[in-house]
mmCIF file of C-alpha atoms in Angstrom:
data_model
loop_
_atom_site.group_PDB
_atom_site.id
_atom_site.type_symbol
_atom_site.label_atom_id
_atom_site.label_comp_id
_atom_site.label_asym_id
_atom_site.label_seq_id
_atom_site.Cartn_x
_atom_site.Cartn_y
_atom_site.Cartn_z
ATOM 1 C CA MET T 1 6.473 -29.749 -8.609
ATOM 2 C CA SER T 2 9.410 -30.134 -6.225
ATOM 3 C CA ALA T 3 9.412 -28.656 -2.738
ATOM 4 C CA ALA T 4 12.255 -26.311 -3.746
ATOM 5 C CA VAL T 5 10.350 -24.976 -6.767
ATOM 6 C CA THR T 6 7.194 -24.570 -4.687
ATOM 7 C CA ALA T 7 9.084 -22.605 -2.045
ATOM 8 C CA LEU T 8 10.683 -20.362 -4.692
ATOM 9 C CA THR T 9 7.337 -19.697 -6.371
ATOM 10 C CA ARG T 10 5.777 -18.822 -3.036
ATOM 11 C CA ALA T 11 8.650 -16.488 -2.110
ATOM 12 C CA GLN T 12 8.424 -14.607 -5.419
ATOM 13 C CA GLY T 13 4.615 -14.553 -5.629
ATOM 14 C CA PRO T 14 1.934 -12.840 -3.525
ATOM 15 C CA ALA T 15 2.826 -14.889 -0.440
ATOM 16 C CA GLY T 16 6.334 -13.423 -0.450
ATOM 17 C CA PHE T 17 5.220 -9.789 -0.628
ATOM 18 C CA ALA T 18 5.735 -8.895 3.045
ATOM 19 C CA ARG T 19 9.164 -10.487 3.166
ATOM 20 C CA ARG T 20 10.253 -8.756 -0.053
ATOM 21 C CA LEU T 21 8.982 -5.471 1.367
ATOM 22 C CA ARG T 22 10.965 -5.978 4.569
ATOM 23 C CA ARG T 23 14.092 -6.727 2.533
ATOM 24 C CA ARG T 24 13.605 -3.317 0.899
ATOM 25 C CA GLU T 25 13.352 -4.807 -2.574
ATOM 26 C CA ARG T 26 12.118 -2.436 -5.290
ATOM 27 C CA LEU T 27 8.383 -3.021 -5.753
ATOM 28 C CA VAL T 28 5.816 -1.388 -8.049
ATOM 29 C CA GLY T 29 2.110 -1.375 -7.302
ATOM 30 C CA TYR T 30 -1.183 -0.110 -8.664
ATOM 31 C CA TRP T 31 -4.101 1.589 -6.925
ATOM 32 C CA ILE T 32 -7.747 0.536 -7.073
ATOM 33 C CA ALA T 33 -10.411 3.109 -6.189
ATOM 34 C CA CYS T 34 -13.417 1.666 -8.063
ATOM 35 C CA ASP T 35 -15.639 -1.053 -6.645
ATOM 36 C CA ASN T 36 -15.234 -3.119 -9.803
ATOM 37 C CA PRO T 37 -13.957 -6.670 -9.230
ATOM 38 C CA VAL T 38 -13.937 -7.464 -12.966
ATOM 39 C CA GLY T 39 -11.641 -4.518 -13.670
ATOM 40 C CA THR T 40 -9.504 -5.306 -10.619
ATOM 41 C CA GLU T 41 -9.057 -8.873 -11.844
ATOM 42 C CA ARG T 42 -7.783 -7.608 -15.208
ATOM 43 C CA ILE T 43 -5.238 -5.271 -13.611
ATOM 44 C CA ALA T 44 -4.117 -7.936 -11.131
ATOM 45 C CA GLY T 45 -2.886 -10.071 -14.026
ATOM 46 C CA LEU T 46 -0.544 -7.443 -15.468
ATOM 47 C CA GLY T 47 2.416 -8.153 -13.208
ATOM 48 C CA TYR T 48 2.378 -5.423 -10.560
ATOM 49 C CA ASP T 49 3.983 -6.566 -7.321
ATOM 50 C CA TYR T 50 0.963 -5.441 -5.327
ATOM 51 C CA ILE T 51 -2.516 -4.039 -5.848
ATOM 52 C CA GLY T 52 -3.617 -1.453 -3.292
ATOM 53 C CA VAL T 53 -7.346 -1.230 -2.645
ATOM 54 C CA ASP T 54 -8.524 2.113 -1.306
ATOM 55 C CA GLY T 55 -10.896 1.708 1.618
ATOM 56 C CA GLN T 56 -10.357 5.296 2.771
ATOM 57 C CA HIS T 57 -11.039 7.665 -0.142
ATOM 58 C CA GLY T 58 -12.303 5.326 -2.842
ATOM 59 C CA VAL T 59 -15.918 4.369 -3.449
ATOM 60 C CA MET T 60 -15.193 0.920 -2.033
ATOM 61 C CA HIS T 61 -16.274 0.199 1.511
ATOM 62 C CA GLN T 62 -15.948 -2.935 3.617
ATOM 63 C CA PRO T 63 -18.397 -5.126 1.647
ATOM 64 C CA GLY T 64 -16.258 -4.552 -1.452
ATOM 65 C CA TRP T 65 -12.923 -5.432 0.150
ATOM 66 C CA GLN T 66 -13.607 -9.163 0.032
ATOM 67 C CA ALA T 67 -14.553 -9.102 -3.664
ATOM 68 C CA ALA T 68 -11.460 -7.055 -4.477
ATOM 69 C CA MET T 69 -9.155 -9.512 -2.708
ATOM 70 C CA LEU T 70 -10.822 -12.430 -4.508
ATOM 71 C CA ALA T 71 -10.270 -10.639 -7.816
ATOM 72 C CA VAL T 72 -6.601 -9.986 -7.073
ATOM 73 C CA ASP T 73 -5.944 -13.510 -5.845
ATOM 74 C CA SER T 74 -7.623 -15.091 -8.853
ATOM 75 C CA ARG T 75 -4.621 -14.162 -11.005
ATOM 76 C CA GLN T 76 -1.967 -15.251 -8.478
ATOM 77 C CA ARG T 77 0.473 -12.566 -9.624
ATOM 78 C CA SER T 78 0.023 -9.569 -7.315
ATOM 79 C CA ALA T 79 -0.374 -9.254 -3.563
ATOM 80 C CA GLY T 80 -3.583 -7.560 -2.487
ATOM 81 C CA ILE T 81 -3.291 -4.909 0.224
ATOM 82 C CA ILE T 82 -5.962 -2.604 1.645
ATOM 83 C CA ARG T 83 -5.773 0.993 2.805
ATOM 84 C CA VAL T 84 -8.144 1.039 5.760
ATOM 85 C CA PRO T 85 -10.143 4.156 6.730
ATOM 86 C CA SER T 86 -8.269 4.799 9.968
ATOM 87 C CA ALA T 87 -6.072 3.283 12.664
ATOM 88 C CA ASP T 88 -9.091 1.547 14.187
ATOM 89 C CA PRO T 89 -7.998 -2.013 15.114
ATOM 90 C CA VAL T 90 -11.407 -3.389 14.103
ATOM 91 C CA SER T 91 -11.038 -2.098 10.535
ATOM 92 C CA ILE T 92 -7.504 -3.469 10.372
ATOM 93 C CA GLY T 93 -8.703 -6.891 11.513
ATOM 94 C CA VAL T 94 -11.575 -6.916 9.018
ATOM 95 C CA ALA T 95 -9.200 -6.029 6.169
ATOM 96 C CA LEU T 96 -6.733 -8.758 7.080
ATOM 97 C CA ASP T 97 -9.523 -11.315 7.488
ATOM 98 C CA THR T 98 -10.373 -10.848 3.791
ATOM 99 C CA GLY T 99 -6.986 -12.330 2.975
ATOM 100 C CA ALA T 100 -5.165 -9.044 2.383
ATOM 101 C CA ARG T 101 -1.393 -9.409 2.424
ATOM 102 C CA GLY T 102 -1.047 -6.103 4.243
ATOM 103 C CA VAL T 103 -2.713 -2.918 5.376
ATOM 104 C CA VAL T 104 -1.889 0.727 4.761
ATOM 105 C CA VAL T 105 -3.026 2.879 7.680
ATOM 106 C CA PRO T 106 -3.585 6.612 7.062
ATOM 107 C CA MET T 107 -3.168 9.683 9.256
ATOM 108 C CA VAL T 108 -0.821 8.156 11.822
ATOM 109 C CA ASP T 109 0.775 10.935 13.874
ATOM 110 C CA THR T 110 2.703 9.370 16.755
ATOM 111 C CA PRO T 111 4.822 6.338 17.683
ATOM 112 C CA GLU T 112 2.098 5.352 20.157
ATOM 113 C CA GLN T 113 -0.445 5.170 17.340
ATOM 114 C CA THR T 114 2.072 3.278 15.231
ATOM 115 C CA LEU T 115 2.630 0.678 17.927
ATOM 116 C CA ALA T 116 -1.140 0.196 18.282
ATOM 117 C CA VAL T 117 -1.381 -0.353 14.524
ATOM 118 C CA VAL T 118 1.469 -2.876 14.580
ATOM 119 C CA ARG T 119 -0.187 -4.764 17.415
ATOM 120 C CA ALA T 120 -3.504 -4.804 15.542
ATOM 121 C CA CYS T 121 -1.707 -6.586 12.676
ATOM 122 C CA ARG T 122 -0.127 -9.272 14.875
ATOM 123 C CA HIS T 123 -1.474 -12.131 16.955
ATOM 124 C CA HIS T 124 -0.638 -12.897 20.585
ATOM 125 C CA PRO T 125 1.949 -12.516 22.005
ATOM 126 C CA ALA T 126 3.155 -9.859 19.542
ATOM 127 C CA GLY T 127 -0.203 -8.136 19.222
ATOM 128 C CA THR T 128 -3.935 -8.039 19.681
ATOM 129 C CA ARG T 129 -5.303 -9.418 16.414
ATOM 130 C CA SER T 130 -7.906 -12.117 16.878
ATOM 131 C CA LEU T 131 -7.252 -15.468 15.204
ATOM 132 C CA ALA T 132 -9.965 -15.495 12.550
ATOM 133 C CA GLY T 133 -10.455 -19.223 12.108
ATOM 134 C CA PRO T 134 -12.227 -20.612 9.018
ATOM 135 C CA VAL T 135 -12.644 -17.383 7.053
ATOM 136 C CA ARG T 136 -11.011 -16.433 3.781
ATOM 137 C CA ALA T 137 -7.655 -15.367 5.255
ATOM 138 C CA GLU T 138 -7.032 -18.936 6.403
ATOM 139 C CA LEU T 139 -7.065 -20.128 2.777
ATOM 140 C CA ARG T 140 -4.326 -17.676 1.813
ATOM 141 C CA VAL T 141 -2.078 -17.249 4.850
ATOM 142 C CA GLY T 142 -2.835 -20.337 6.930
ATOM 143 C CA SER T 143 -3.880 -20.833 10.533
ATOM 144 C CA VAL T 144 -0.603 -20.677 12.477
ATOM 145 C CA PRO T 145 -0.416 -17.201 14.076
ATOM 146 C CA ALA T 146 3.331 -16.701 13.709
ATOM 147 C CA GLU T 147 3.242 -17.783 10.058
ATOM 148 C CA ILE T 148 0.297 -15.504 9.344
ATOM 149 C CA ASP T 149 2.106 -12.549 10.912
ATOM 150 C CA ASP T 150 5.170 -13.266 8.770
ATOM 151 C CA GLU T 151 3.085 -12.917 5.582
ATOM 152 C CA VAL T 152 1.262 -9.709 6.584
ATOM 153 C CA ALA T 153 2.779 -6.273 6.004
ATOM 154 C CA CYS T 154 2.107 -3.409 8.394
ATOM 155 C CA ILE T 155 2.440 -0.034 6.666
ATOM 156 C CA VAL T 156 1.635 3.394 8.117
ATOM 157 C CA MET T 157 1.297 6.624 6.186
ATOM 158 C CA VAL T 158 3.437 9.700 6.746
ATOM 159 C CA GLU T 159 1.291 12.609 5.610
ATOM 160 C CA THR T 160 0.886 15.063 8.487
ATOM 161 C CA ALA T 161 2.988 17.676 10.264
ATOM 162 C CA SER T 162 2.858 15.587 13.443
ATOM 163 C CA ALA T 163 4.102 12.499 11.607
ATOM 164 C CA LEU T 164 7.059 14.470 10.259
ATOM 165 C CA GLU T 165 7.816 15.760 13.748
ATOM 166 C CA ASN T 166 7.731 12.209 15.121
ATOM 167 C CA LEU T 167 9.291 10.541 12.086
ATOM 168 C CA ASP T 168 12.348 9.022 13.788
ATOM 169 C CA ALA T 169 10.268 7.468 16.562
ATOM 170 C CA ILE T 170 7.613 6.217 14.135
ATOM 171 C CA CYS T 171 10.208 4.522 11.918
ATOM 172 C CA ALA T 172 11.865 2.963 14.964
ATOM 173 C CA THR T 173 8.632 1.301 16.138
ATOM 174 C CA PRO T 174 9.277 -2.438 16.607
ATOM 175 C CA GLY T 175 7.349 -4.549 14.104
ATOM 176 C CA LEU T 176 6.627 -1.774 11.618
ATOM 177 C CA ASP T 177 7.407 -2.901 8.084
ATOM 178 C CA ALA T 178 7.140 0.322 6.097
ATOM 179 C CA VAL T 179 6.108 3.939 5.894
ATOM 180 C CA TYR T 180 4.125 5.233 2.930
ATOM 181 C CA VAL T 181 3.904 8.825 1.773
ATOM 182 C CA GLY T 182 0.615 10.404 0.800
ATOM 183 C CA PRO T 183 2.029 13.354 -1.161
ATOM 184 C CA ALA T 184 -1.241 15.298 -1.392
ATOM 185 C CA ASP T 185 -1.860 15.456 2.360
ATOM 186 C CA LEU T 186 1.834 15.895 3.061
ATOM 187 C CA SER T 187 1.925 18.863 0.671
ATOM 188 C CA ALA T 188 -1.007 20.426 2.511
ATOM 189 C CA ALA T 189 0.780 19.889 5.814
ATOM 190 C CA LEU T 190 3.751 21.759 4.376
ATOM 191 C CA GLY T 191 1.647 24.759 3.389
ATOM 192 C CA ALA T 192 0.556 23.955 -0.173
ATOM 193 C CA ARG T 193 -2.745 25.494 -1.233
ATOM 194 C CA TYR T 194 -3.338 22.536 -3.543
ATOM 195 C CA PHE T 195 -1.459 19.410 -4.621
ATOM 196 C CA GLY T 196 1.257 20.514 -7.020
ATOM 197 C CA ASP T 197 1.445 24.047 -5.617
ATOM 198 C CA PRO T 198 4.929 25.205 -6.727
ATOM 199 C CA SER T 199 5.340 27.326 -3.602
ATOM 200 C CA ALA T 200 5.595 24.131 -1.502
ATOM 201 C CA ALA T 201 7.601 22.038 -3.972
ATOM 202 C CA GLY T 202 10.936 22.650 -2.278
ATOM 203 C CA ALA T 203 9.605 21.815 1.168
ATOM 204 C CA LEU T 204 7.982 18.640 -0.168
ATOM 205 C CA GLU T 205 11.181 17.407 -1.809
ATOM 206 C CA ALA T 206 13.154 18.097 1.371
ATOM 207 C CA ALA T 207 10.592 16.174 3.417
ATOM 208 C CA LEU T 208 10.671 13.229 0.993
ATOM 209 C CA GLU T 209 14.454 13.065 1.167
ATOM 210 C CA ARG T 210 14.285 13.077 4.958
ATOM 211 C CA ILE T 211 11.650 10.327 4.986
ATOM 212 C CA THR T 212 13.661 8.019 2.713
ATOM 213 C CA ARG T 213 16.804 8.650 4.737
ATOM 214 C CA THR T 214 15.083 7.973 8.066
ATOM 215 C CA ALA T 215 13.418 4.789 6.814
ATOM 216 C CA ARG T 216 16.720 3.524 5.418
ATOM 217 C CA ARG T 217 18.451 4.188 8.729
ATOM 218 C CA ALA T 218 15.678 2.316 10.569
ATOM 219 C CA GLY T 219 15.907 -0.598 8.127
ATOM 220 C CA ILE T 220 12.290 -0.429 7.000
ATOM 221 C CA ALA T 221 10.725 0.009 3.572
ATOM 222 C CA CYS T 222 9.569 3.381 2.290
ATOM 223 C CA GLY T 223 6.867 3.924 -0.335
ATOM 224 C CA ILE T 224 5.049 6.717 -2.112
ATOM 225 C CA HIS T 225 1.966 7.215 -4.257
ATOM 226 C CA CYS T 226 2.776 8.532 -7.747
ATOM 227 C CA LEU T 227 0.782 10.112 -10.560
ATOM 228 C CA ASP T 228 2.262 7.896 -13.293
ATOM 229 C CA GLY T 229 4.897 5.323 -14.134
ATOM 230 C CA GLU T 230 7.514 7.933 -14.959
ATOM 231 C CA SER T 231 7.128 9.496 -11.514
ATOM 232 C CA ALA T 232 7.278 6.062 -9.889
ATOM 233 C CA ALA T 233 10.548 5.252 -11.687
ATOM 234 C CA LYS T 234 12.003 8.576 -10.558
ATOM 235 C CA ARG T 235 11.061 8.031 -6.923
ATOM 236 C CA LEU T 236 12.507 4.521 -6.924
ATOM 237 C CA THR T 237 15.854 5.943 -8.014
ATOM 238 C CA GLU T 238 15.674 8.531 -5.217
ATOM 239 C CA GLY T 239 15.542 6.051 -2.359
ATOM 240 C CA PHE T 240 11.940 4.904 -2.152
ATOM 241 C CA THR T 241 11.705 1.120 -2.109
ATOM 242 C CA PHE T 242 8.141 0.821 -3.405
ATOM 243 C CA ALA T 243 5.933 3.066 -5.498
ATOM 244 C CA THR T 244 2.259 2.946 -6.433
ATOM 245 C CA VAL T 245 1.144 4.059 -9.886
ATOM 246 C CA SER T 246 -1.918 6.305 -10.164
ATOM 247 C CA SER T 247 -5.341 4.555 -9.999
ATOM 248 C CA ASP T 248 -7.959 2.786 -12.060
ATOM 249 C CA ILE T 249 -10.438 5.668 -11.876
ATOM 250 C CA THR T 250 -7.799 8.160 -13.075
ATOM 251 C CA HIS T 251 -6.726 5.989 -15.994
ATOM 252 C CA LEU T 252 -10.330 5.229 -16.937
ATOM 253 C CA GLN T 253 -11.063 8.930 -17.342
ATOM 254 C CA GLN T 254 -7.757 9.653 -19.091
ATOM 255 C CA ALA T 255 -8.228 6.857 -21.617
ATOM 256 C CA ALA T 256 -11.834 7.798 -22.350
ATOM 257 C CA ALA T 257 -10.927 11.481 -22.784
ATOM 258 C CA SER T 258 -7.993 10.654 -25.065
ATOM 259 C CA HIS T 259 -10.062 8.476 -27.403
ATOM 260 C CA LEU T 260 -12.866 11.048 -27.438
ATOM 261 C CA ALA T 261 -10.427 13.752 -28.477
ATOM 262 C CA VAL T 262 -9.080 11.618 -31.336
ATOM 263 C CA ALA T 263 -12.554 10.665 -32.555
ATOM 264 C CA THR T 264 -14.031 14.168 -32.432
ATOM 265 C CA ALA T 265 -10.950 15.639 -34.120
ATOM 266 C CA ALA T 266 -11.464 13.255 -37.032
ATOM 267 C CA VAL T 267 -15.156 14.209 -37.320
ATOM 268 C CA ALA T 268 -14.296 17.920 -37.243
ATOM 269 C CA VAL T 269 -11.978 17.661 -40.256
#
């Protein structure tokens, strides 16, 4: 394989995820909540641009992150990213040391927190991340700090009233690659009694429009979690540059319920 072909393959594959994100290309991802590497491996071969592993609300904790990244990487089609539990730099470092191509950091309220997150994703002199050495990340993103940083995406979530208040400053944080909307928590912050509460629908849509506009002005990517592919397509036409489709645990239940309904209806006839 020629050097030119190798470079093109790398740019379009998992290794190019962070750069494609920064260029605000349209990307579609999938969400993994179950600690099930076999299932994750199957989904990782479908062609999603990225696979997000939930280390905050899912049943997967740190010991499962490594297995999930191995499962994603085995197919060499999607980039594996991890939503960490918090803005704790230790958790961010652990996630990136598994070979994750990026981290999603929840509940970030201020530009100061955002800058700390960015620094936790970058090595000296740009940040505070420790150079991991001969662990799994080295096999995927190399051992040269600047090159590693170029292949790692730093994404913070906008999902609180404080984040909305500080949105312009958060988006302007040097080194931040993207903001990501958690619509359930953002709805609650806007007064919804539950996710999907029609009384807060107008406020949510206005907030989403403001977030996409602010991210575009700052030149960073802007993503959102969606309930299904149709919603993801809609959001991508509205100014979001990446969208995540539902989750494995949701689709597992939906598929099982659908087949049960068909089977029991046939028996009842």
